[in-house]
Coordinates of C-alpha atoms in Angstrom, one line a residue:
M151 CA 72.0 13.3 -90.1
T152 CA 70.7 9.7 -90.1
A153 CA 68.3 8.0 -92.4
A154 CA 64.7 7.6 -91.1
G155 CA 64.4 4.7 -88.7
E156 CA 68.1 4.6 -87.6
D157 CA 69.3 5.1 -84.1
M158 CA 71.8 7.9 -83.4
L159 CA 74.7 8.4 -81.0
A160 CA 74.5 11.9 -79.4
L161 CA 76.5 13.8 -76.8
I162 CA 74.4 15.4 -74.1
L163 CA 75.1 19.1 -73.3
I164 CA 73.4 20.8 -70.4
A165 CA 72.2 24.4 -70.5
D166 CA 70.1 25.9 -67.7
G167 CA 69.4 22.4 -66.4
H168 CA 68.0 21.3 -69.7
R169 CA 69.4 18.4 -71.7
F170 CA 70.3 18.9 -75.4
A171 CA 71.8 16.3 -77.7
L172 CA 74.5 17.0 -80.3
P173 CA 74.9 14.3 -82.9
V174 CA 78.2 12.5 -82.3
A175 CA 78.8 12.6 -86.1
A176 CA 79.3 16.3 -85.8
A177 CA 80.9 16.4 -82.3
R178 CA 84.7 16.0 -82.2
D179 CA 85.9 16.6 -78.7
L180 CA 85.1 18.0 -75.2
F181 CA 87.4 20.5 -73.5
R182 CA 87.5 23.1 -70.7
P183 CA 87.3 26.5 -72.5
G184 CA 90.0 29.0 -71.9
P185 CA 89.5 32.8 -72.2
V186 CA 87.0 33.8 -74.9
S187 CA 87.9 37.0 -76.8
P188 CA 84.7 38.9 -77.7
V189 CA 84.2 39.8 -81.4
P190 CA 82.9 43.4 -81.8
L191 CA 79.4 43.6 -83.2
A192 CA 79.0 39.8 -83.2
P193 CA 75.4 38.4 -82.9
R194 CA 74.3 37.4 -79.4
G195 CA 75.0 33.7 -80.0
I196 CA 78.6 34.3 -80.9
A197 CA 80.5 34.5 -77.6
G198 CA 83.7 35.3 -79.4
V199 CA 86.8 33.4 -80.4
L200 CA 89.1 31.1 -78.5
N201 CA 92.3 29.1 -78.9
L202 CA 91.7 25.4 -79.5
R203 CA 95.1 23.7 -79.6
G204 CA 96.7 26.6 -81.5
R205 CA 93.8 27.2 -83.8
I206 CA 91.4 30.1 -83.4
V207 CA 87.8 28.9 -83.5
T208 CA 84.4 30.7 -83.1
A209 CA 82.8 30.1 -79.7
I210 CA 79.1 29.6 -79.8
C211 CA 77.2 30.3 -76.6
L212 CA 74.5 27.5 -76.4
R213 CA 72.6 29.5 -73.7
A214 CA 72.5 32.7 -75.8
S215 CA 71.5 30.7 -78.9
L216 CA 68.6 29.2 -77.0
G217 CA 67.4 32.5 -75.6
L218 CA 68.6 31.6 -72.0
P219 CA 70.4 33.9 -69.6
V220 CA 74.2 33.8 -70.3
I221 CA 76.6 32.6 -67.6
P222 CA 80.3 31.5 -68.0
A223 CA 80.6 28.1 -69.6
E224 CA 82.2 25.2 -67.8
I225 CA 82.7 22.9 -70.9
A226 CA 82.9 23.2 -74.7
A227 CA 82.2 20.7 -77.4
V228 CA 84.0 20.9 -80.7
L229 CA 81.5 20.9 -83.5
E230 CA 82.8 20.3 -87.0
N231 CA 80.6 21.6 -89.8
E232 CA 81.6 22.0 -93.5
G233 CA 85.3 21.7 -92.7
E234 CA 85.2 24.4 -89.9
R235 CA 85.4 23.8 -86.2
Y236 CA 83.4 25.6 -83.6
A237 CA 83.4 25.5 -79.8
I238 CA 79.9 25.0 -78.4
L239 CA 80.0 26.5 -74.9
A240 CA 77.7 24.8 -72.3
D241 CA 77.1 24.5 -68.6
A242 CA 78.1 20.8 -68.5
A243 CA 78.3 17.7 -70.6
G244 CA 76.7 14.3 -70.0
D245 CA 77.3 11.0 -71.5
V246 CA 77.1 9.9 -75.1
V247 CA 73.7 8.3 -75.5
R248 CA 71.9 6.2 -78.1
L249 CA 68.8 8.0 -79.3
H250 CA 66.4 5.3 -80.6
S251 CA 64.3 6.3 -83.6
G252 CA 61.2 4.8 -82.0
D253 CA 61.6 7.3 -79.1
A254 CA 61.6 10.3 -81.4
Q255 CA 58.8 12.9 -81.0
S256 CA 58.0 16.0 -83.0
L257 CA 58.6 19.4 -81.5
P258 CA 55.6 20.6 -79.4
P259 CA 53.9 23.9 -80.5
A260 CA 54.6 25.3 -77.1
M261 CA 58.4 25.0 -77.4
S262 CA 60.1 28.4 -77.2
A263 CA 60.9 29.9 -80.6
P264 CA 64.7 30.1 -80.0
V265 CA 64.8 26.4 -79.0
A266 CA 62.5 25.3 -81.9
A267 CA 64.7 27.2 -84.3
V268 CA 67.8 25.0 -83.5
A269 CA 66.1 21.7 -82.6
S270 CA 65.2 18.8 -85.0
G271 CA 63.2 16.7 -82.5
L272 CA 62.7 15.4 -79.0
Y273 CA 63.7 12.0 -77.7
R274 CA 62.6 10.2 -74.5
D275 CA 65.3 8.3 -72.7
G276 CA 65.8 6.9 -69.2
E277 CA 66.3 10.4 -67.8
G278 CA 63.4 12.1 -69.5
L279 CA 63.3 14.2 -72.6
V280 CA 66.3 15.4 -74.5
T281 CA 66.1 17.9 -77.3
L282 CA 68.2 17.0 -80.4
L283 CA 70.1 20.0 -81.8
D284 CA 70.5 20.4 -85.5
P285 CA 74.2 21.6 -86.0
D286 CA 73.4 23.6 -89.2
R287 CA 70.4 25.4 -87.5
L288 CA 72.4 26.0 -84.3
L289 CA 75.2 27.7 -86.2
A290 CA 72.7 29.7 -88.3
A291 CA 70.9 30.9 -85.2
A292 CA 74.1 31.8 -83.4
S293 CA 75.2 33.9 -86.3
G294 CA 71.9 35.6 -86.7
Q295 CA 70.9 33.8 -89.8
A296 CA 68.1 31.5 -88.4
D297 CA 65.7 32.4 -91.2
A298 CA 68.2 31.3 -93.8
A299 CA 68.6 27.9 -92.2
A300 CA 64.9 27.2 -92.0

């Protein structure tokens, strides 16, 4: 991600009224998702696949990956990881924000296990707390490989 002490730009994604940040370095685009085709026997975090400008990509349900009730997504962020693209389905998207290293906080022990498994820290900004998502951990959790990413 970033070296210790550096600020980071992040895209805010909303799930169940909570704010999560995806590093801009990994986020490529925002779009309104079309139909998602389920994948038989896929882990809960994999919503299915969808067409992204002629390319079939895996759709990751942010809510399911966080252990939240699943509802239809309104927006998707394109996440690029190791040369592959994924659609991260969310309720809404906010602005791109600058997360200041001085505002970083460690994850509290009381944080739910599914959120802690995909988060790399908490940041305080003008709107409250935002949970920073770790793209590698998010993809591992969605695909049922959370233990391998830890």
